[in-house]
PDB file of C-alpha atoms in Angstrom:
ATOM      1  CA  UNK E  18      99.504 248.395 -41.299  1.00 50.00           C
ATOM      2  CA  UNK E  19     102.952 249.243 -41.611  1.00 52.00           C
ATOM      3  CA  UNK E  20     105.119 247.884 -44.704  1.00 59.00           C
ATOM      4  CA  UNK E  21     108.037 246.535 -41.856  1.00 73.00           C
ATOM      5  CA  UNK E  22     104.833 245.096 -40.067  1.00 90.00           C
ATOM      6  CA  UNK E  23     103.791 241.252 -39.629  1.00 95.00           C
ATOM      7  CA  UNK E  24      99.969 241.257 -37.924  1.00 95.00           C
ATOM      8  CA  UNK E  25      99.534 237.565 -36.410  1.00 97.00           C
ATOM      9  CA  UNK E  26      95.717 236.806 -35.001  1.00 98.00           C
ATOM     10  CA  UNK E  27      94.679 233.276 -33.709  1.00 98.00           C
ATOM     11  CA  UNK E  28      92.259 231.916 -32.193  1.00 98.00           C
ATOM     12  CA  UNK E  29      91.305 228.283 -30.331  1.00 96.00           C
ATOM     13  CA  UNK E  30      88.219 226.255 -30.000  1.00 95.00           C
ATOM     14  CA  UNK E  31      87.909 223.581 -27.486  1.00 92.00           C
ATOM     15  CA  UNK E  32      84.132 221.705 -28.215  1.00 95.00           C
ATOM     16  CA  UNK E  33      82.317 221.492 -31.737  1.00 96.00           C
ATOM     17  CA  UNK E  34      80.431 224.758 -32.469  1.00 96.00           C
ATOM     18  CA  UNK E  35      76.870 225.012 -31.925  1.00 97.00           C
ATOM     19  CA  UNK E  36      75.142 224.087 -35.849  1.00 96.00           C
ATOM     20  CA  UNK E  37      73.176 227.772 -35.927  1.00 98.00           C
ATOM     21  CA  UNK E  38      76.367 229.513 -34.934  1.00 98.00           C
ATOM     22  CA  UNK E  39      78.631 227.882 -37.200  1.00 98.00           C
ATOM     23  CA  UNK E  40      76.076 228.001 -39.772  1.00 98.00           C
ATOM     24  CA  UNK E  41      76.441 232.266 -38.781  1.00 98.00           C
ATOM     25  CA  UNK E  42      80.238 232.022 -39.056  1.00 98.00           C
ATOM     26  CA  UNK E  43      80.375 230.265 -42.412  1.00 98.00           C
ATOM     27  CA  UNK E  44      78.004 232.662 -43.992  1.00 97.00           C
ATOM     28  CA  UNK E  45      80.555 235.384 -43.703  1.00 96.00           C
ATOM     29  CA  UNK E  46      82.722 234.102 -45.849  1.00 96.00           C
ATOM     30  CA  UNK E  47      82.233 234.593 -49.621  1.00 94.00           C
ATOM     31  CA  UNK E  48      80.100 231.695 -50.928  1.00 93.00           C
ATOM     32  CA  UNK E  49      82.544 230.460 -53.078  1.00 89.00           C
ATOM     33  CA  UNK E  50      84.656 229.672 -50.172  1.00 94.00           C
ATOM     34  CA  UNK E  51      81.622 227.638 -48.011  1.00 96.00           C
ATOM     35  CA  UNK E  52      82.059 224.877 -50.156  1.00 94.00           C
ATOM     36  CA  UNK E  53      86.060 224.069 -49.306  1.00 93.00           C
ATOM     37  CA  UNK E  54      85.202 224.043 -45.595  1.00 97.00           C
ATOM     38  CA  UNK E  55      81.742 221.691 -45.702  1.00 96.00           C
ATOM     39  CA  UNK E  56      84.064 219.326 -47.630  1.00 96.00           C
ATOM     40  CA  UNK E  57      85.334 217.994 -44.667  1.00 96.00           C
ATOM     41  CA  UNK E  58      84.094 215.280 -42.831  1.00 95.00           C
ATOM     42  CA  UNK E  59      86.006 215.359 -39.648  1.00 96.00           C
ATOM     43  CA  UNK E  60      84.486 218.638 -37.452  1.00 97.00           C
ATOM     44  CA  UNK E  61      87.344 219.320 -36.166  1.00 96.00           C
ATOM     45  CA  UNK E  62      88.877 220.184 -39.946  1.00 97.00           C
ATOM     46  CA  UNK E  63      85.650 222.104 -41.243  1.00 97.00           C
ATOM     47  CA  UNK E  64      86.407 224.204 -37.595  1.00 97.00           C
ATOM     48  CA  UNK E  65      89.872 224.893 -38.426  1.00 98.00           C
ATOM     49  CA  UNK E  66      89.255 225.274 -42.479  1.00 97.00           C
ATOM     50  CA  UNK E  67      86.543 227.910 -41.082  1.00 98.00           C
ATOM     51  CA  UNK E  68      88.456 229.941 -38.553  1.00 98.00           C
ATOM     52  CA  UNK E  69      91.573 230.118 -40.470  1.00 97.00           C
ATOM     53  CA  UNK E  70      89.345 231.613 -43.383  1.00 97.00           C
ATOM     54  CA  UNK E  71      87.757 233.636 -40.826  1.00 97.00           C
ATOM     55  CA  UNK E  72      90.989 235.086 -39.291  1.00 97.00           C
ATOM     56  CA  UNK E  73      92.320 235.781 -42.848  1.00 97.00           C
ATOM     57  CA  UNK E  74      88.971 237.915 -43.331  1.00 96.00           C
ATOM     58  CA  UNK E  75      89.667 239.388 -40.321  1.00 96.00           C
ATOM     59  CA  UNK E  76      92.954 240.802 -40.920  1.00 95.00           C
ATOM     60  CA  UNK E  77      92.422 241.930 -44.330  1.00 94.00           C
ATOM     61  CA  UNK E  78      89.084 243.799 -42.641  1.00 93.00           C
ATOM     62  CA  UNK E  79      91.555 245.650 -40.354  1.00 90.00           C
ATOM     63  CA  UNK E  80      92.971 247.354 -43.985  1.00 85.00           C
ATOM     64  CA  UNK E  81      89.251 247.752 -45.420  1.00 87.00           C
ATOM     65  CA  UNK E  82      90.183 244.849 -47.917  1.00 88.00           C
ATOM     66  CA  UNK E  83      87.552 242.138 -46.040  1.00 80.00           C
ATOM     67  CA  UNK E  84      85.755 241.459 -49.083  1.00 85.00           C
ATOM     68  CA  UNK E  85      89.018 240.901 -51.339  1.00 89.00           C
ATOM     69  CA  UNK E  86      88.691 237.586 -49.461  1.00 90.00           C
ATOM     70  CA  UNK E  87      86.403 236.373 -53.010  1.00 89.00           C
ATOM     71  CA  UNK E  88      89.716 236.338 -54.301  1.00 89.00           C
ATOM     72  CA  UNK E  89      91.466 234.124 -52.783  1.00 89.00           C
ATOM     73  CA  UNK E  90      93.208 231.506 -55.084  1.00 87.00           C
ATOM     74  CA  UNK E  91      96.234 228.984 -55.181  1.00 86.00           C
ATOM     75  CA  UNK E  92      99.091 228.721 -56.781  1.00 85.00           C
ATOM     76  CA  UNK E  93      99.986 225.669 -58.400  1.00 83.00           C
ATOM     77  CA  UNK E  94     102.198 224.023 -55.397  1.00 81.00           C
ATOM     78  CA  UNK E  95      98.641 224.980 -53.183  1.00 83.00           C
ATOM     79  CA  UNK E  96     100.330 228.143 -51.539  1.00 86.00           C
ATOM     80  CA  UNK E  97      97.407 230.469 -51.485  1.00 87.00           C
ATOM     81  CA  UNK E  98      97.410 234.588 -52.177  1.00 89.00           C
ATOM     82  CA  UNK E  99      95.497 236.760 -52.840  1.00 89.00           C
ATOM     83  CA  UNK E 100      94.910 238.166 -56.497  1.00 83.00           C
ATOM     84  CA  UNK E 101      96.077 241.715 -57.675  1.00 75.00           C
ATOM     85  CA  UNK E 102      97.141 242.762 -53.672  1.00 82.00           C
ATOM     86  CA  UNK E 103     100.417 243.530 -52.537  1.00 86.00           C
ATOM     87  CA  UNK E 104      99.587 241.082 -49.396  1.00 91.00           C
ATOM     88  CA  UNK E 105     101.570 237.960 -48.581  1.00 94.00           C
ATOM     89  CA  UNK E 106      99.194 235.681 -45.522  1.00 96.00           C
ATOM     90  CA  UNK E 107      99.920 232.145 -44.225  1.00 96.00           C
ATOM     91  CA  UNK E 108      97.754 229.843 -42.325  1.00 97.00           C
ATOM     92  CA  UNK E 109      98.783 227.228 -39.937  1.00 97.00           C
ATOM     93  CA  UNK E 110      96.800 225.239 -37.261  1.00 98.00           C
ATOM     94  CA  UNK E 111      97.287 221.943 -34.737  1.00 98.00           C
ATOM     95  CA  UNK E 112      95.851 220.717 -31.545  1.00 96.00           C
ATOM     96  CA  UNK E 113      92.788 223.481 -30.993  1.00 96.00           C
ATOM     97  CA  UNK E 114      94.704 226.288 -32.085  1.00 98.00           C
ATOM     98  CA  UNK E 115      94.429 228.289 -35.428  1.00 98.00           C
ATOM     99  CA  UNK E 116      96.516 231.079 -36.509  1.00 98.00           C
ATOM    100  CA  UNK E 117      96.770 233.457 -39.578  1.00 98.00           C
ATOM    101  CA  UNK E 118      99.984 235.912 -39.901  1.00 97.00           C
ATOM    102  CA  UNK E 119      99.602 238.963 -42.763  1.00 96.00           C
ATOM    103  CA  UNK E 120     101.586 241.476 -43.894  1.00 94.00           C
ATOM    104  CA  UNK E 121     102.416 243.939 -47.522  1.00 88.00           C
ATOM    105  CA  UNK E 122     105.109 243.881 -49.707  1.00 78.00           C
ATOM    106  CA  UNK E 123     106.967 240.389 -48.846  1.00 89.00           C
ATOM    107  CA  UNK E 124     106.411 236.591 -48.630  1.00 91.00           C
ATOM    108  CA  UNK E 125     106.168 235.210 -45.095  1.00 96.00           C
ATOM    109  CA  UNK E 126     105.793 231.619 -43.746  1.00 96.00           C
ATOM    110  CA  UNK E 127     104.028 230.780 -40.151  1.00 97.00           C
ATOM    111  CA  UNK E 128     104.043 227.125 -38.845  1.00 97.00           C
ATOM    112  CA  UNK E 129     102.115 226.147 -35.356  1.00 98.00           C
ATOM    113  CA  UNK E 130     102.421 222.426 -33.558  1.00 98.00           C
ATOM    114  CA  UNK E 131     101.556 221.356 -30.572  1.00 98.00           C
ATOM    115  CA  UNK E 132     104.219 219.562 -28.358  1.00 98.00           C
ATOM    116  CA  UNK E 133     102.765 215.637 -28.220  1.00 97.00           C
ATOM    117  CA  UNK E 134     104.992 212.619 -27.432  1.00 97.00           C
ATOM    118  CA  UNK E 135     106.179 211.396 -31.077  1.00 97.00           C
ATOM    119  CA  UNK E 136     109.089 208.998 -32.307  1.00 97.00           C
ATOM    120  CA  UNK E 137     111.868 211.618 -33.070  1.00 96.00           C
ATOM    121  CA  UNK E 138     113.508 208.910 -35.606  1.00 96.00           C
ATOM    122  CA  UNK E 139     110.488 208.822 -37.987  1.00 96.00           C
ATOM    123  CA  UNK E 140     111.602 212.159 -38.481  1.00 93.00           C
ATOM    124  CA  UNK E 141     115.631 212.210 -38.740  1.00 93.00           C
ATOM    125  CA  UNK E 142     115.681 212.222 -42.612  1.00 90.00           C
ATOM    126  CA  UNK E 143     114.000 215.783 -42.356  1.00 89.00           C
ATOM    127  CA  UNK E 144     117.278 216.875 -40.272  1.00 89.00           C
ATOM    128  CA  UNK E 145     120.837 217.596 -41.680  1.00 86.00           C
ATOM    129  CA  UNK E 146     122.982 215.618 -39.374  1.00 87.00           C
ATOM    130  CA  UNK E 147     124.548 218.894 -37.930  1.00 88.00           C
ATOM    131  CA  UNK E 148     120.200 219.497 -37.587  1.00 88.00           C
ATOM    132  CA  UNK E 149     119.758 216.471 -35.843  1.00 92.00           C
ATOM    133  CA  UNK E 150     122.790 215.620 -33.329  1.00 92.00           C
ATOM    134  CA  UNK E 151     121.811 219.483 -31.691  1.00 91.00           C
ATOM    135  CA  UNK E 152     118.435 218.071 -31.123  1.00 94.00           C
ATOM    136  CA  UNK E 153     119.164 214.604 -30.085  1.00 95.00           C
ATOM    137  CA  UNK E 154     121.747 215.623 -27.309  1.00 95.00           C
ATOM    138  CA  UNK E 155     119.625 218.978 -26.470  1.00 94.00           C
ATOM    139  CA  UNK E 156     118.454 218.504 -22.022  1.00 95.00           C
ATOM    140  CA  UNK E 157     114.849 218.659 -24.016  1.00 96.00           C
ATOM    141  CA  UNK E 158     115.017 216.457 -27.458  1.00 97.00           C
ATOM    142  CA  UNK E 159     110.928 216.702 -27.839  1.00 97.00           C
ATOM    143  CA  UNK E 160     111.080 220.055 -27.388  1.00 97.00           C
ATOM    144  CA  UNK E 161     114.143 220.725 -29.604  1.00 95.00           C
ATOM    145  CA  UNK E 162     112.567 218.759 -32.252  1.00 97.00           C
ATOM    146  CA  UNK E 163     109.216 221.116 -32.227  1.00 97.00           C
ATOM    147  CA  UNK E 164     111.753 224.224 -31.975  1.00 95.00           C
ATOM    148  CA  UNK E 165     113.446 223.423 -35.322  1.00 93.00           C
ATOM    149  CA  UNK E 166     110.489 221.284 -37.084  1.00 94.00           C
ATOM    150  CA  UNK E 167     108.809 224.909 -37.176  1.00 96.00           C
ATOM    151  CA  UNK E 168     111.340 226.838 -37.902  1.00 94.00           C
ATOM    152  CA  UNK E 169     112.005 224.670 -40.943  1.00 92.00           C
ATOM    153  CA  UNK E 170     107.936 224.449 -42.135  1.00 93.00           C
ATOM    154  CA  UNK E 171     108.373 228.451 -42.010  1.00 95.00           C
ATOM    155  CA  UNK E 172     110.650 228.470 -44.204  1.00 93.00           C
ATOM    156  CA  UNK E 173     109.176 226.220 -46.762  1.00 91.00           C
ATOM    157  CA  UNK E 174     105.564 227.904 -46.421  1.00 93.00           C
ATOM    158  CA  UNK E 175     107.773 231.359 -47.117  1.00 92.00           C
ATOM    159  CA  UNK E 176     109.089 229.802 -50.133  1.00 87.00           C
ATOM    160  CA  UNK E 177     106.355 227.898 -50.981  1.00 84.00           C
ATOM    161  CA  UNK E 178     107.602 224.571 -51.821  1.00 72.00           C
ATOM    162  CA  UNK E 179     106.995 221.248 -49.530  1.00 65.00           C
ATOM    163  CA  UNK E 180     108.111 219.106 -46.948  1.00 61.00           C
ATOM    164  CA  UNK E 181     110.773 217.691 -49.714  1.00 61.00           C
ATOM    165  CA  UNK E 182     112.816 220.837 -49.338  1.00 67.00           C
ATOM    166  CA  UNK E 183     112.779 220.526 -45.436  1.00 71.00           C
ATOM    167  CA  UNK E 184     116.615 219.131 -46.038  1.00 67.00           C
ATOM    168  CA  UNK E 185     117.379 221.851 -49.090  1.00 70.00           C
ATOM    169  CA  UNK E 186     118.712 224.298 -46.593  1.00 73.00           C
ATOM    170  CA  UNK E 187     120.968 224.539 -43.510  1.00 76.00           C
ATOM    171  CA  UNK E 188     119.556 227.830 -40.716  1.00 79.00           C
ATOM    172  CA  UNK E 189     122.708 229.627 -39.428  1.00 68.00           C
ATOM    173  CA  UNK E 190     123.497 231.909 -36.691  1.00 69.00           C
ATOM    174  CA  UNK E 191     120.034 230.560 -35.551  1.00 76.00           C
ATOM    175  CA  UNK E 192     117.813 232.260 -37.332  1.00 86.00           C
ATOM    176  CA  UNK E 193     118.666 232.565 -41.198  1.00 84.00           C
ATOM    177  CA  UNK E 194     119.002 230.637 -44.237  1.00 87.00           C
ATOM    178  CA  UNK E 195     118.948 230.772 -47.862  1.00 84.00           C
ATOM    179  CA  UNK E 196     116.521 228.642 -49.399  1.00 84.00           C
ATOM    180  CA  UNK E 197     115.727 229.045 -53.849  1.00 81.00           C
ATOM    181  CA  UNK E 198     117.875 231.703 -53.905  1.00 83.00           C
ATOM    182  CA  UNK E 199     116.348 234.068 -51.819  1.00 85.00           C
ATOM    183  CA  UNK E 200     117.191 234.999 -47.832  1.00 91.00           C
ATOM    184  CA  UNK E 201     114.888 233.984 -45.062  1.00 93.00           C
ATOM    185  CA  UNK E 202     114.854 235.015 -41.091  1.00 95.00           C
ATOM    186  CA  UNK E 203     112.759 232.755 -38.949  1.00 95.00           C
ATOM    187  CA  UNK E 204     111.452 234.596 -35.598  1.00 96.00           C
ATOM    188  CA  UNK E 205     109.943 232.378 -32.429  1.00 95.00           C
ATOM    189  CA  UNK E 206     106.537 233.644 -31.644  1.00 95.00           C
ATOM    190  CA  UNK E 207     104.719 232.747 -28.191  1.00 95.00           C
ATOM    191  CA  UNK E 208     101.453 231.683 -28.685  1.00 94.00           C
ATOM    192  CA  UNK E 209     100.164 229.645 -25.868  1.00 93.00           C
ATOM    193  CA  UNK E 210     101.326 227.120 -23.486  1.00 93.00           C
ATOM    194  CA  UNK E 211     103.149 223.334 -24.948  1.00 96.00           C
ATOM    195  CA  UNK E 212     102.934 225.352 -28.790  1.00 98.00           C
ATOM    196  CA  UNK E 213     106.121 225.926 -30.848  1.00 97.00           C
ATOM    197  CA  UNK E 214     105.089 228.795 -33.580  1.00 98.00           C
ATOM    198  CA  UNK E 215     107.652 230.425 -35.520  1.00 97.00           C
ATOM    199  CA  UNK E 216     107.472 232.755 -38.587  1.00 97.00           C
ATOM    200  CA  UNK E 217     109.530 233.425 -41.523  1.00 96.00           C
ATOM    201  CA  UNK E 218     110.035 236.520 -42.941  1.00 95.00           C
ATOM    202  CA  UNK E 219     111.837 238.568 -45.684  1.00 91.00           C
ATOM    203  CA  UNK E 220     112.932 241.187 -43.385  1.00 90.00           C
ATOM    204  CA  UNK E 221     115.732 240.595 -40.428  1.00 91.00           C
ATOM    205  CA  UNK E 222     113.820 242.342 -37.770  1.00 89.00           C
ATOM    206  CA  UNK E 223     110.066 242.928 -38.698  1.00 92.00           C
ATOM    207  CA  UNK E 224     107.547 244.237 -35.719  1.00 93.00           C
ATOM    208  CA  UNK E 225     104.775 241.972 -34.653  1.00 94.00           C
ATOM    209  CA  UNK E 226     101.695 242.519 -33.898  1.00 94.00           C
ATOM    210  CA  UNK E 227      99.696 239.437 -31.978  1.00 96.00           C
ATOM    211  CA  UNK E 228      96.133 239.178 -30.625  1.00 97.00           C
ATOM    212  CA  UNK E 229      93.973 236.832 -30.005  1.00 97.00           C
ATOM    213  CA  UNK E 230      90.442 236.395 -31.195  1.00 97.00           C
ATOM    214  CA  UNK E 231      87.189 234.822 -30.103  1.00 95.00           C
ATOM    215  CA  UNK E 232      84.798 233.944 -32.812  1.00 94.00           C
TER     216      UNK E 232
END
């Protein structure tokens, strides 16, 4: 991988995995990881706590780092990293769909929804007004709202604090902001049909590299 490069694998699921083959899956991952995905109760979270552990291991396999995955920890705000490696990953996940974006040298952020009907106004405090009047008059406000929502998340994943800085920074020239002192450029990324995914990187014009796995 390339310094300038952001690598970006996902994958879906759309029925609970067979027991013996997610009993496979979990077993590659280091055994002090099994524990924080049988913790869940719900299926569907110990499937998306599993592949997006699974596509981390994955990318770090493509750089013959797989089993640096043992060292996984979190910081103290729960932004993970990995110890004593120059890599910078982010996890996201909604509807079926999990994705994993990885790259050296800089922080990144990645944030995934799904489009579903919500109330937009249980959400306006998140907006700026300037935020919120584009996506209230937009032709699409639903749409709109997904659009910015993860361009926002991006940027706090990248920076690592929560959902109470959502209204800590205004995007500009639609695509950059300055958020804790630091610059950030979010970029839209296509994943699949009624999904909003955008990243946030250090870098103005990073290349991408996107594929999608089957477990």
């Amino acid at each position: 991988m390339v310094n300038e490069e952001v690598c970006i694998f996902y994958t879906q699921f759309e029925t609970e995995i067979p027991p013996a083959k997610f009993e496979f899956l979990l077993n590659l991952l280091p055994i002090n990881l099994r524990d924080s995905v049988l913790k869940y109760r719900r299926w569907q979270d110990r499937h998306t706590s599993l592949l997006g552990k699974l596509l981390l291991r994955h990318a770090l396999a493509q750089n013959n780092l797989a089993n640096s995955l043992s060292e996984l920890y979190y910081e103290d705000n729960g932004r993970p990293y990995l110890k004593a490696l120059p890599i910078d990953f982010n996890i996201s996940h909604s509807g079926n769909v999990v994705i994993c974006a990885l790259t050296f040298q800089y922080r990144l952020g990645i944030d995934l929804e799904e489009v579903l009907p919500i109330d937009l106004y249980d959400f306006k405090n998140q907006f700026n007004s300037e935020e919120w009047d584009y996506i209230i008059t937009s032709e699409n406000p639903l749409v709109e709202f997904y659009h910015y929502w993860t361009m926002k998340e991006s940027i706090v994943k990248a920076d690592g604090g929560g959902v109470s800085k959502l209204t800590n920074f205004k995007i500009i020239n639609g695509n950059q902001t300055t958020l804790s002192g630091d610059q950030w450029f979010t970029h839209p990324v296509f994943i699949e049909n009624n999904y909003k995914c955008h990243v946030t990187t250090q870098i103005e014009t990073p290349r991408f590299k996107i594929q999608k796995l089957i477990f």
